[in-house]
CSV table of N, CA and C in Angstrom, one decimal:
chain,number,residue,atom,x,y,z
A,908,MET,N,0.9,-1.2,0.0
A,908,MET,CA,0.0,0.0,0.0
A,908,MET,C,0.9,1.2,0.0
A,909,GLN,N,0.5,2.2,-0.8
A,909,GLN,CA,1.2,3.5,-0.8
A,909,GLN,C,0.9,4.3,0.4
A,910,LYS,N,1.7,5.4,0.5
A,910,LYS,CA,1.6,6.2,1.7
A,910,LYS,C,1.3,7.7,1.4
A,911,VAL,N,0.8,8.4,2.4
A,911,VAL,CA,0.6,9.8,2.4
A,911,VAL,C,1.5,10.5,3.4
A,912,ARG,N,2.2,11.5,3.0
A,912,ARG,CA,3.0,12.3,4.0
A,912,ARG,C,2.2,13.3,4.7
A,913,VAL,N,2.3,13.3,6.0
A,913,VAL,CA,1.5,14.2,6.9
A,913,VAL,C,2.4,15.0,7.6
A,914,LEU,N,2.2,16.4,7.5
A,914,LEU,CA,3.1,17.3,8.2
A,914,LEU,C,2.2,18.0,9.3
A,915,PHE,N,2.7,18.1,10.5
A,915,PHE,CA,2.0,18.7,11.6
A,915,PHE,C,2.7,20.0,11.9
A,916,PHE,N,1.9,21.1,12.2
A,916,PHE,CA,2.5,22.4,12.5
A,916,PHE,C,2.0,22.9,13.8
A,917,GLY,N,2.8,23.7,14.5
A,917,GLY,CA,2.4,24.4,15.7
A,917,GLY,C,2.0,23.4,16.8
A,918,ALA,N,0.8,23.8,17.4
A,918,ALA,CA,0.3,23.0,18.5
A,918,ALA,C,-0.1,21.6,18.1
A,919,ALA,N,-0.4,21.4,16.8
A,919,ALA,CA,-0.7,20.0,16.3
A,919,ALA,C,0.5,19.2,16.4
A,920,ALA,N,1.7,19.7,16.1
A,920,ALA,CA,2.9,19.0,16.1
A,920,ALA,C,3.3,18.7,17.6
A,921,ASP,N,3.0,19.6,18.5
A,921,ASP,CA,3.3,19.4,19.9
A,921,ASP,C,2.4,18.3,20.4
A,922,ARG,N,1.2,18.3,20.1
A,922,ARG,CA,0.2,17.2,20.6
A,922,ARG,C,0.5,15.9,19.9
A,923,ALA,N,0.9,15.9,18.7
A,923,ALA,CA,1.2,14.6,18.0
A,923,ALA,C,2.6,14.0,18.5
A,924,GLY,N,3.5,14.9,18.9
A,924,GLY,CA,4.8,14.5,19.3
A,924,GLY,C,5.8,14.3,18.2
A,925,VAL,N,5.3,14.6,17.0
A,925,VAL,CA,6.2,14.5,15.8
A,925,VAL,C,5.8,15.7,14.8
A,926,ARG,N,6.7,15.9,13.9
A,926,ARG,CA,6.5,17.0,12.9
A,926,ARG,C,6.0,16.4,11.6
A,927,GLU,N,6.3,15.1,11.4
A,927,GLU,CA,6.0,14.5,10.1
A,927,GLU,C,5.9,13.0,10.3
A,928,VAL,N,4.9,12.4,9.6
A,928,VAL,CA,4.7,10.9,9.5
A,928,VAL,C,4.3,10.5,8.1
A,929,GLU,N,4.5,9.3,7.8
A,929,GLU,CA,3.9,8.7,6.6
A,929,GLU,C,2.9,7.7,7.1
A,930,ILE,N,1.7,7.7,6.4
A,930,ILE,CA,0.6,6.8,6.8
A,930,ILE,C,0.1,6.1,5.6
A,931,PRO,N,-0.2,4.8,5.7
A,931,PRO,CA,-0.7,4.1,4.5
A,931,PRO,C,-2.1,4.7,4.1
A,932,ALA,N,-2.2,4.8,2.8
A,932,ALA,CA,-3.5,5.3,2.3
A,932,ALA,C,-3.9,4.6,1.0
A,933,ALA,N,-5.0,4.0,1.0
A,933,ALA,CA,-5.6,3.3,-0.2
A,933,ALA,C,-6.1,4.4,-1.1
A,934,GLU,N,-6.2,4.0,-2.4
A,934,GLU,CA,-6.8,4.9,-3.4
A,934,GLU,C,-8.3,5.1,-3.0
A,935,GLY,N,-8.7,6.4,-3.0
A,935,GLY,CA,-10.1,6.7,-2.7
A,935,GLY,C,-10.4,7.1,-1.3
A,936,VAL,N,-9.4,7.1,-0.4
A,936,VAL,CA,-9.6,7.5,1.0
A,936,VAL,C,-9.9,9.0,1.0
A,937,THR,N,-10.7,9.4,1.9
A,937,THR,CA,-11.1,10.8,2.1
A,937,THR,C,-10.2,11.4,3.2
A,938,LEU,N,-10.1,12.7,3.3
A,938,LEU,CA,-9.4,13.4,4.3
A,938,LEU,C,-10.0,13.0,5.7
A,939,GLY,N,-11.3,12.9,5.8
A,939,GLY,CA,-11.9,12.5,7.0
A,939,GLY,C,-11.5,11.1,7.5
A,940,GLU,N,-11.4,10.2,6.5
A,940,GLU,CA,-10.9,8.8,6.9
A,940,GLU,C,-9.4,8.8,7.3
A,941,LEU,N,-8.7,9.7,6.6
A,941,LEU,CA,-7.2,9.8,7.0
A,941,LEU,C,-7.1,10.4,8.4
A,942,TRP,N,-8.0,11.4,8.7
A,942,TRP,CA,-8.0,12.0,10.0
A,942,TRP,C,-8.3,10.9,11.1
A,943,ALA,N,-9.2,10.1,10.8
A,943,ALA,CA,-9.6,9.0,11.8
A,943,ALA,C,-8.3,8.1,12.1
A,944,ALA,N,-7.6,7.8,11.1
A,944,ALA,CA,-6.4,7.0,11.3
A,944,ALA,C,-5.3,7.8,12.0
A,945,LEU,N,-5.2,9.1,11.8
A,945,LEU,CA,-4.2,9.9,12.5
A,945,LEU,C,-4.6,10.0,14.0
A,946,ALA,N,-5.9,10.2,14.3
A,946,ALA,CA,-6.4,10.3,15.6
A,946,ALA,C,-6.2,9.0,16.4
A,947,ARG,N,-6.3,7.9,15.7
A,947,ARG,CA,-5.9,6.6,16.4
A,947,ARG,C,-4.5,6.5,16.7
A,948,ARG,N,-3.6,7.0,15.8
A,948,ARG,CA,-2.2,7.0,16.1
A,948,ARG,C,-1.7,8.0,17.1
A,949,HIS,N,-2.4,9.1,17.1
A,949,HIS,CA,-2.0,10.3,17.9
A,949,HIS,C,-3.2,10.8,18.7
A,950,PRO,N,-3.7,10.1,19.7
A,950,PRO,CA,-4.9,10.4,20.3
A,950,PRO,C,-4.9,11.8,21.0
A,951,ASN,N,-3.8,12.3,21.3
A,951,ASN,CA,-3.7,13.7,21.9
A,951,ASN,C,-4.2,14.8,20.9
A,952,LEU,N,-4.3,14.4,19.6
A,952,LEU,CA,-4.8,15.4,18.6
A,952,LEU,C,-6.3,15.5,18.7
A,953,SER,N,-7.0,14.5,19.1
A,953,SER,CA,-8.5,14.4,19.0
A,953,SER,C,-9.1,15.7,19.7
A,954,PRO,N,-8.7,16.1,20.8
A,954,PRO,CA,-9.4,17.3,21.4
A,954,PRO,C,-9.3,18.6,20.5
A,955,MET,N,-8.3,18.6,19.6
A,955,MET,CA,-8.1,19.8,18.8
A,955,MET,C,-8.9,19.7,17.5
A,956,ARG,N,-9.6,18.6,17.2
A,956,ARG,CA,-10.2,18.4,15.9
A,956,ARG,C,-11.0,19.6,15.4
A,957,GLU,N,-11.9,20.2,16.2
A,957,GLU,CA,-12.8,21.2,15.8
A,957,GLU,C,-12.0,22.5,15.4
A,958,SER,N,-10.8,22.7,15.8
A,958,SER,CA,-10.1,23.9,15.5
A,958,SER,C,-9.0,23.7,14.5
A,959,LEU,N,-8.8,22.5,14.0
A,959,LEU,CA,-7.7,22.2,13.0
A,959,LEU,C,-8.2,22.4,11.6
A,960,ALA,N,-7.3,22.8,10.7
A,960,ALA,CA,-7.6,23.0,9.3
A,960,ALA,C,-6.6,22.0,8.6
A,961,PHE,N,-6.9,21.6,7.4
A,961,PHE,CA,-6.1,20.7,6.6
A,961,PHE,C,-5.9,21.3,5.2
A,962,ALA,N,-4.7,20.9,4.7
A,962,ALA,CA,-4.4,21.3,3.3
A,962,ALA,C,-3.8,20.0,2.7
A,963,VAL,N,-4.2,19.8,1.4
A,963,VAL,CA,-3.7,18.7,0.6
A,963,VAL,C,-2.9,19.3,-0.5
A,964,ASN,N,-1.6,19.0,-0.6
A,964,ASN,CA,-0.8,19.5,-1.6
A,964,ASN,C,-0.8,21.0,-1.7
A,965,GLY,N,-0.9,21.7,-0.5
A,965,GLY,CA,-0.8,23.1,-0.5
A,965,GLY,C,-2.2,23.8,-0.6
A,966,GLU,N,-3.3,23.1,-0.8
A,966,GLU,CA,-4.6,23.7,-1.0
A,966,GLU,C,-5.5,23.3,0.2
A,967,TYR,N,-6.2,24.2,0.8
A,967,TYR,CA,-7.1,23.9,1.9
A,967,TYR,C,-8.1,22.9,1.4
A,968,ALA,N,-8.4,21.9,2.3
A,968,ALA,CA,-9.3,20.8,2.0
A,968,ALA,C,-10.3,20.5,3.1
A,969,SER,N,-11.4,19.9,2.7
A,969,SER,CA,-12.4,19.5,3.7
A,969,SER,C,-12.4,18.0,3.9
A,970,GLU,N,-13.1,17.5,4.9
A,970,GLU,CA,-13.1,16.0,5.2
A,970,GLU,C,-13.6,15.2,4.0
A,971,GLU,N,-14.4,15.7,3.1
A,971,GLU,CA,-14.9,14.9,2.0
A,971,GLU,C,-14.0,14.8,0.9
A,972,ASP,N,-12.9,15.6,0.9
A,972,ASP,CA,-12.0,15.6,-0.3
A,972,ASP,C,-11.1,14.4,-0.3
A,973,PRO,N,-10.8,13.9,-1.5
A,973,PRO,CA,-10.0,12.7,-1.6
A,973,PRO,C,-8.5,13.0,-1.3
A,974,VAL,N,-7.9,12.0,-0.8
A,974,VAL,CA,-6.4,12.0,-0.6
A,974,VAL,C,-5.9,10.8,-1.3
A,975,ARG,N,-4.9,11.1,-2.1
A,975,ARG,CA,-4.3,10.0,-3.0
A,975,ARG,C,-2.9,9.6,-2.5
A,976,PRO,N,-2.6,8.4,-2.7
A,976,PRO,CA,-1.2,8.0,-2.3
A,976,PRO,C,-0.2,8.9,-2.9
A,977,GLY,N,0.8,9.3,-2.2
A,977,GLY,CA,1.8,10.3,-2.6
A,977,GLY,C,1.5,11.7,-2.3
A,978,ASP,N,0.2,12.0,-1.9
A,978,ASP,CA,-0.1,13.4,-1.5
A,978,ASP,C,0.6,13.8,-0.2
A,979,GLU,N,0.6,15.1,0.0
A,979,GLU,CA,1.2,15.7,1.2
A,979,GLU,C,0.0,16.4,1.9
A,980,VAL,N,-0.2,16.0,3.2
A,980,VAL,CA,-1.3,16.6,4.0
A,980,VAL,C,-0.7,17.4,5.1
A,981,ALA,N,-1.2,18.6,5.2
A,981,ALA,CA,-0.7,19.5,6.3
A,981,ALA,C,-1.9,19.6,7.4
A,982,VAL,N,-1.5,19.4,8.6
A,982,VAL,CA,-2.4,19.5,9.7
A,982,VAL,C,-2.1,20.9,10.4
A,983,LEU,N,-3.0,21.8,10.3
A,983,LEU,CA,-2.8,23.2,10.7
A,983,LEU,C,-3.6,23.6,11.9
A,984,PRO,N,-2.9,24.1,12.9
A,984,PRO,CA,-3.7,24.5,14.1
A,984,PRO,C,-4.3,25.9,13.9
A,985,PRO,N,-5.2,26.3,14.8
A,985,PRO,CA,-5.7,27.6,14.6
A,985,PRO,C,-4.7,28.7,14.6
A,986,VAL,N,-4.9,29.8,13.9
A,986,VAL,CA,-3.9,30.9,13.8
A,986,VAL,C,-4.6,32.1,14.4
A,987,SER,N,-4.0,32.8,15.3
A,987,SER,CA,-4.5,34.0,15.8
A,987,SER,C,-3.7,35.1,15.2
A,988,GLY,N,-4.3,36.3,15.1
A,988,GLY,CA,-3.6,37.4,14.5
A,988,GLY,C,-4.5,38.6,14.6
A,989,GLY,N,-4.0,39.6,14.1
A,989,GLY,CA,-4.7,40.9,14.1
A,989,GLY,C,-4.2,41.9,13.1
């Protein structure tokens, strides 16, 4: 099975305890399904779910969007600013 590269940023990286992982991904998996696998591997991320954003190959994505083997997924914490 091929893999997806997942990058964690900011507080998401702190909670995951890593900055980057590779996770198996079958063809046709959605970002939501990938998130479920990440949450099982890194349960400390689960409380942050409602405030996280995701990007696939540099483009913001929703849970319904497909993730293909070889893609890069960024897990982005909330950003404050002014």
